């Protein structure tokens, strides 16, 4: 028994070595380094098992874990995902590069500090894994990439050297051929054989067109306008094809319904998610996030971007604000005044960023007209009080319509209302002074609406 045990262990170890060699030759996971944002961690989409199965290494920031405030979510992340995560902070050089790039694209005002650091960490890992930033862009207006891969330059040099060797060998061939008479005889016989083969091929090529013309004329003569009663062998495949098309149409009709199996797919379409492509090659570094501003900056740098389905995102579609007066683009969709000219002329338009880093704004060019109704009206004169503190009247025109008229962003009335709305969004439900809407009569649904700017469209139709 002792003599047979070593043989058994040797036989069992051989297939293990072959499997390890096969896995090293072909990577089983499509991503090497995956940087994860806070959103996928909180939503658990994709789950932990999918992340581990698709990526060799998982990275995130130490501050991302601190952003999770829910006790149950934080406990789940710390117990299931944190042992597989590598906490790493980017270098100041990477942060500076991403900050300058986002400032040029206009996304810096809507990006938080952790967002910038996550993009910088992805940029840093991309440079480390690929040996430099040759496949990235330094500026948003750059059309091409920074350079070629380090391996391609050596391959081109080797190819040039091989071409030179081939040219030298061709020059030496005639000299070697003139060495003996036996070689000339063999060449002459081979040339005769090749000439015979060429003549045979030309004769066959001449016969083929005549055969094709005869078959076509016979088919045309056999055609008739009368419908055939019985299906022939030629019509049977057509019936089968129609049956296949009907079955495909039925399958397409079934795919239109929303079922539990395709619910996430339809949700991604409704959220205007980017067109996705399956990962076709091994990605050295990628970023997993659902933030549109981060996706826009990452695509314009040419970083690999991955959706929650772990499919590669090649185009990001989102909404921005565009000034109708000065054509300024504002990323912050909560603004009501243009950051350049200061007028309330911002319109909501859709924009897209493709894999080449091109940013495009899609305007409503068909029958679009700017509505100037309500822009020209007389502002009521302000009413001052008296020394005794008694006001002469409410002011603001008939019914007080112009009492708190807002015309600019730095106006004190606008600043006060914006601060009040900010407080209502951050209202604590455990506050002792908080009363629900059913008692206070507030019917705004918990979320405050937009602040009214100007006097409205129907200001000139009011009776004063």
XYZ file of C-alpha atoms in Angstrom:
464
model
C 0.000 0.000 0.000
C 2.817 2.394 0.790
C 4.327 1.864 -2.663
C 1.087 2.713 -4.475
C 0.244 5.881 -2.523
C 2.925 8.078 -4.152
C 1.757 6.983 -7.613
C -1.810 8.021 -6.814
C -0.759 11.424 -5.562
C 1.354 12.021 -8.680
C -1.541 11.130 -10.983
C -3.929 13.403 -9.112
C -1.563 16.348 -9.233
C -1.080 16.232 -12.996
C -4.576 17.443 -13.983
C -4.384 20.177 -11.364
C -1.220 21.551 -12.954
C -2.798 21.478 -16.390
C -5.860 23.377 -15.182
C -3.786 26.061 -13.500
C -1.730 26.503 -16.661
C -4.900 26.817 -18.714
C -6.366 29.458 -16.392
C -3.166 31.463 -16.480
C -3.081 31.347 -20.275
C -6.697 32.471 -20.696
C -8.079 34.839 -18.006
C -11.373 33.549 -16.643
C -12.521 36.965 -15.417
C -13.013 39.816 -17.924
C -11.885 42.616 -15.571
C -8.699 42.832 -13.544
C -9.233 45.948 -11.370
C -12.785 47.206 -10.769
C -13.412 50.482 -8.897
C -16.831 50.465 -7.192
C -18.899 53.548 -6.335
C -21.221 53.975 -3.341
C -24.465 53.451 -5.322
C -23.870 49.803 -6.298
C -22.750 49.020 -2.748
C -25.928 50.445 -1.202
C -28.328 48.935 -3.761
C -26.452 45.597 -3.838
C -26.684 45.700 -7.647
C -24.763 43.739 -8.838
C -24.548 41.319 -5.910
C -21.295 40.431 -4.202
C -21.014 37.042 -5.913
C -21.209 38.645 -9.372
C -18.515 41.201 -8.536
C -16.158 38.504 -7.262
C -16.828 36.284 -10.285
C -16.212 39.053 -12.861
C -13.214 40.940 -11.413
C -9.868 39.844 -10.005
C -9.504 42.850 -7.675
C -12.111 45.232 -6.223
C -11.126 48.773 -5.203
C -12.891 51.639 -3.467
C -12.118 54.654 -1.303
C -12.028 54.633 2.499
C -14.496 57.543 2.475
C -17.026 55.513 0.437
C -17.601 53.156 3.358
C -18.093 56.164 5.639
C -20.795 57.535 3.296
C -23.069 54.553 4.064
C -25.285 55.753 6.923
C -27.870 52.989 7.034
C -26.963 50.533 9.783
C -28.274 47.434 7.984
C -26.572 48.327 4.691
C -23.318 49.178 6.420
C -23.358 45.871 8.313
C -24.011 43.950 5.080
C -21.168 45.705 3.245
C -18.723 45.225 6.119
C -19.505 41.512 6.513
C -19.945 40.343 2.902
C -18.005 42.736 0.656
C -15.386 44.471 2.782
C -13.123 41.371 3.067
C -12.806 41.364 -0.745
C -12.401 45.158 -1.148
C -9.066 46.953 -1.294
C -9.258 50.431 0.222
C -6.936 52.820 -1.602
C -6.678 56.577 -2.015
C -5.405 58.145 -5.260
C -2.255 60.213 -5.542
C -2.451 64.034 -5.602
C -1.198 64.078 -9.207
C -4.131 61.926 -10.364
C -6.623 64.044 -8.412
C -5.225 67.223 -9.970
C -5.483 65.781 -13.493
C -9.122 64.706 -13.039
C -10.040 68.026 -11.381
C -8.606 70.047 -14.275
C -10.274 67.768 -16.824
C -13.683 67.990 -15.105
C -13.346 71.783 -14.863
C -12.875 71.975 -18.642
C -15.877 69.750 -19.330
C -18.064 71.717 -16.898
C -18.849 68.735 -14.635
C -16.774 69.844 -11.670
C -19.627 71.848 -10.122
C -21.806 68.724 -9.783
C -19.037 66.308 -8.771
C -18.348 65.725 -5.100
C -14.918 65.079 -3.626
C -15.370 61.264 -3.450
C -16.551 61.267 -7.082
C -13.366 63.014 -8.241
C -11.216 60.646 -6.158
C -12.954 57.567 -7.614
C -12.257 58.738 -11.179
C -8.668 59.561 -10.183
C -8.224 56.078 -8.714
C -9.484 54.508 -11.948
C -7.101 56.726 -13.940
C -4.213 55.710 -11.711
C -4.948 51.971 -12.006
C -5.344 52.322 -15.793
C -1.893 53.902 -16.074
C -0.327 51.267 -13.839
C -1.844 48.283 -15.645
C -1.215 49.540 -19.214
C 2.212 51.041 -18.618
C 1.237 54.692 -19.112
C -1.601 56.887 -20.334
C -1.127 56.074 -24.038
C -4.801 55.045 -24.507
C -6.285 58.054 -22.657
C -6.899 61.735 -23.441
C -5.343 64.739 -21.731
C -7.913 67.359 -22.783
C -11.641 67.148 -23.644
C -11.088 68.635 -27.125
C -8.437 66.070 -28.051
C -9.654 63.938 -30.983
C -7.181 61.064 -30.861
C -5.442 59.249 -28.018
C -2.149 60.176 -26.377
C -0.118 57.583 -28.295
C 0.297 53.969 -29.341
C 0.773 50.898 -27.184
C 4.389 50.227 -26.131
C 4.282 46.783 -27.783
C 3.098 48.100 -31.141
C 6.140 50.309 -31.638
C 8.495 47.336 -31.150
C 6.332 45.207 -33.483
C 6.525 47.883 -36.187
C 10.302 48.041 -35.852
C 10.541 44.246 -36.073
C 8.256 44.284 -39.124
C 10.482 46.802 -40.900
C 13.557 44.681 -40.164
C 11.774 41.562 -41.477
C 10.839 43.386 -44.709
C 14.447 44.375 -45.228
C 15.541 40.750 -44.768
C 12.948 39.567 -47.292
C 14.148 42.110 -49.847
C 17.732 40.926 -49.387
C 16.684 37.282 -49.840
C 14.902 38.133 -53.100
C 18.047 39.777 -54.432
C 20.117 36.673 -53.694
C 17.649 34.221 -55.309
C 18.613 34.933 -58.978
C 22.292 34.478 -58.166
C 21.665 31.088 -56.547
C 19.415 29.992 -59.441
C 22.178 30.563 -62.007
C 24.502 28.071 -60.303
C 23.671 24.826 -62.245
C 21.898 23.428 -65.305
C 19.774 20.931 -63.310
C 18.002 23.777 -61.595
C 17.135 25.400 -64.919
C 15.679 22.178 -66.279
C 13.477 21.698 -63.205
C 12.268 25.282 -63.507
C 11.364 24.850 -67.168
C 9.282 21.729 -66.465
C 7.513 23.445 -63.564
C 6.740 26.457 -65.777
C 5.175 24.183 -68.403
C 2.992 22.525 -65.769
C 1.815 25.864 -64.460
C 0.968 27.054 -67.998
C -1.126 23.924 -68.589
C -2.990 24.462 -65.315
C -3.714 28.081 -66.213
C -5.117 27.073 -69.623
C -7.443 24.504 -67.988
C -8.740 27.085 -65.509
C -9.435 29.576 -68.316
C -11.360 26.944 -70.312
C -13.524 26.109 -67.269
C -14.203 29.786 -66.655
C -15.383 30.178 -70.289
C -17.767 27.204 -69.979
C -19.399 28.427 -66.722
C -21.166 31.550 -68.151
C -22.713 29.485 -70.979
C -24.034 26.916 -68.491
C -25.491 29.653 -66.285
C -27.229 31.284 -69.286
C -28.823 27.972 -70.302
C -30.216 27.350 -66.803
C -31.617 30.898 -66.611
C -33.406 30.583 -69.994
C -34.934 27.240 -68.993
C -36.209 28.729 -65.709
C -37.768 31.684 -67.536
C -39.552 29.399 -70.031
C -41.025 27.284 -67.235
C -42.617 30.291 -65.469
C -46.412 30.656 -65.650
C -48.951 33.134 -64.271
C -51.451 30.447 -63.194
C -51.412 29.651 -59.445
C -50.318 26.122 -58.660
C -52.832 24.042 -56.717
C -50.410 21.590 -55.196
C -47.262 22.677 -53.352
C -44.096 21.667 -55.172
C -40.664 21.016 -53.795
C -39.696 24.609 -54.580
C -42.618 26.141 -52.694
C -42.283 23.961 -49.608
C -39.287 25.868 -48.217
C -41.214 29.124 -48.703
C -44.039 27.823 -46.512
C -41.531 26.770 -43.900
C -39.944 30.215 -44.041
C -43.311 31.911 -43.520
C -43.984 29.643 -40.569
C -40.608 30.592 -39.088
C -41.340 34.297 -39.532
C -44.720 33.868 -37.811
C -43.080 32.113 -34.877
C -40.467 34.896 -34.672
C -43.222 37.526 -34.640
C -44.935 35.703 -31.795
C -41.661 35.620 -29.880
C -41.219 39.364 -30.491
C -44.721 39.990 -29.154
C -43.890 38.009 -26.029
C -40.702 40.033 -25.525
C -42.709 43.256 -25.425
C -44.337 42.301 -22.131
C -42.705 43.197 -18.826
C -42.049 40.057 -16.787
C -40.028 39.447 -13.606
C -37.229 38.044 -15.772
C -36.785 41.216 -17.894
C -37.813 43.806 -15.291
C -34.295 45.161 -14.749
C -33.774 45.433 -18.511
C -36.854 47.639 -18.926
C -35.902 49.711 -15.873
C -32.515 50.446 -17.446
C -34.250 51.607 -20.645
C -36.628 53.861 -18.699
C -33.740 55.482 -16.828
C -32.172 56.566 -20.165
C -29.163 54.413 -19.529
C -26.345 54.334 -22.012
C -26.103 51.802 -24.832
C -24.249 48.824 -23.494
C -22.019 46.270 -25.178
C -20.835 42.942 -23.774
C -17.242 42.913 -22.648
C -15.354 41.492 -25.633
C -11.821 41.848 -24.325
C -9.916 41.798 -21.071
C -10.215 45.158 -19.283
C -7.257 46.142 -17.151
C -9.204 48.720 -15.099
C -12.859 49.800 -15.092
C -15.244 52.025 -13.121
C -18.663 50.877 -11.870
C -20.961 53.839 -11.180
C -24.475 55.096 -11.930
C -23.657 58.825 -11.677
C -24.107 60.543 -15.062
C -21.512 63.243 -14.359
C -18.893 60.644 -13.454
C -19.776 58.604 -16.541
C -19.404 61.685 -18.741
C -15.941 62.550 -17.406
C -14.765 58.920 -17.509
C -15.847 58.468 -21.127
C -14.193 61.674 -22.261
C -10.931 60.587 -20.615
C -11.489 57.192 -22.379
C -11.594 55.194 -19.150
C -13.416 51.860 -19.218
C -16.955 52.303 -17.889
C -19.138 49.412 -16.709
C -22.882 49.307 -15.944
C -24.477 47.371 -13.026
C -25.014 44.511 -15.513
C -21.203 44.527 -15.976
C -21.618 45.470 -19.638
C -19.323 48.084 -21.120
C -20.949 51.519 -21.575
C -19.998 53.238 -24.818
C -22.442 56.168 -24.785
C -23.968 58.234 -21.975
C -27.221 60.122 -22.413
C -28.290 62.651 -19.802
C -30.082 65.978 -19.381
C -28.439 69.395 -19.081
C -29.583 73.020 -19.013
C -28.798 75.286 -21.962
C -29.199 79.059 -21.944
C -31.308 80.288 -24.828
C -29.630 83.706 -24.668
C -25.885 83.013 -24.425
C -25.826 79.218 -25.182
C -24.062 78.344 -21.933
C -24.321 74.703 -20.765
C -25.104 74.159 -17.064
C -24.753 70.673 -15.535
C -26.609 71.488 -12.347
C -30.261 70.905 -13.266
C -31.521 72.631 -10.122
C -30.396 76.074 -11.341
C -32.956 78.616 -12.545
C -30.601 81.388 -13.685
C -27.821 81.167 -16.247
C -24.377 81.159 -14.555
C -22.947 83.379 -17.341
C -25.558 86.011 -18.246
C -27.757 85.720 -15.142
C -31.085 85.525 -17.027
C -33.833 82.952 -16.339
C -33.525 81.547 -19.890
C -32.367 78.000 -19.123
C -34.016 75.195 -21.120
C -33.768 71.474 -20.421
C -32.162 69.605 -23.322
C -30.745 66.103 -23.762
C -27.031 65.513 -24.304
C -24.871 62.505 -25.091
C -21.221 61.499 -24.850
C -19.870 58.701 -27.053
C -16.838 56.451 -26.662
C -14.679 58.871 -28.690
C -15.268 61.604 -26.087
C -17.510 63.727 -28.301
C -20.109 65.721 -26.365
C -23.272 66.627 -28.300
C -26.430 68.559 -27.364
C -29.688 67.497 -29.031
C -31.951 70.530 -29.598
C -35.587 70.759 -30.587
C -35.005 72.186 -34.041
C -38.445 71.375 -35.471
C -40.896 74.265 -35.025
C -39.246 75.506 -31.824
C -39.976 79.109 -30.840
C -39.017 80.887 -27.641
C -42.116 82.149 -25.855
C -41.738 85.830 -24.951
C -45.154 86.104 -23.369
C -45.064 87.808 -19.976
C -41.579 89.301 -20.370
C -42.718 92.951 -20.766
C -44.746 94.460 -17.896
C -44.682 97.370 -15.463
C -43.157 96.652 -12.085
C -45.235 98.100 -9.187
C -43.623 100.884 -7.215
C -42.496 100.032 -3.692
C -44.565 101.412 -0.813
C -42.646 102.878 2.122
C -43.848 102.894 5.710
C -44.242 105.808 8.103
C -42.306 106.943 11.123
C -44.912 105.446 13.440
C -44.456 102.023 11.795
C -47.838 102.010 10.142
C -47.736 100.996 6.490
C -49.775 102.954 3.988
C -50.871 99.809 2.127
C -49.831 96.321 1.186
C -48.220 97.477 -2.100
C -47.271 95.302 -4.960
C -50.136 96.265 -7.247
C -53.707 95.040 -7.151
C -53.959 91.944 -4.995
C -50.257 92.201 -4.098
C -49.063 90.288 -7.182
C -45.698 92.119 -7.297
C -44.962 92.172 -3.578
C -42.182 89.551 -3.686
C -41.200 89.772 -7.310
C -37.989 87.819 -8.078
C -35.918 89.008 -11.039
C -32.318 87.971 -10.227
C -30.456 85.168 -8.456
C -28.699 87.447 -5.941
C -31.972 89.016 -4.808
C -32.639 88.625 -1.090
C -36.113 87.149 -1.667
C -34.674 84.399 -3.862
C -31.846 83.651 -1.412
C -34.324 83.379 1.459
C -36.674 81.033 -0.386
C -33.792 78.842 -1.564
C -32.529 78.544 2.022
C -36.024 77.620 3.245
C -36.336 74.914 0.600
C -32.936 73.541 1.562
C -34.070 73.275 5.173
C -37.279 71.469 4.251
C -35.327 68.872 2.261
C -33.125 68.202 5.290
C -36.023 68.125 7.753
C -35.659 65.579 10.532
C -38.762 63.457 11.128
C -37.851 63.058 14.819
C -37.858 66.817 15.364
C -40.281 67.868 18.111
C -41.416 70.943 16.156
C -42.187 68.945 13.004
C -45.839 68.520 12.064
C -47.103 66.348 9.202
C -48.810 67.872 6.189
C -52.246 66.606 7.236
C -52.117 68.975 10.253
C -50.376 71.949 8.682
C -52.359 71.862 5.434
C -49.241 71.554 3.273
C -50.113 69.670 0.076
C -46.769 69.973 -1.715
C -46.076 66.249 -1.330
C -43.042 66.727 0.915
C -40.835 68.002 -1.921
C -40.826 71.774 -2.482
C -41.433 73.006 -6.024
C -39.406 75.461 -8.058
C -39.254 79.084 -6.986
C -41.383 81.338 -9.148
C -39.298 83.789 -11.171
C -40.943 86.863 -12.681
C -44.642 87.685 -12.753
C -45.803 84.745 -14.861
C -47.107 84.418 -18.394
C -50.504 85.997 -17.723
C -49.276 89.136 -15.965
C -50.688 91.532 -18.577
C -54.127 89.917 -18.581
C -54.804 90.726 -14.943
C -57.178 93.551 -14.066
C -55.516 96.234 -11.983
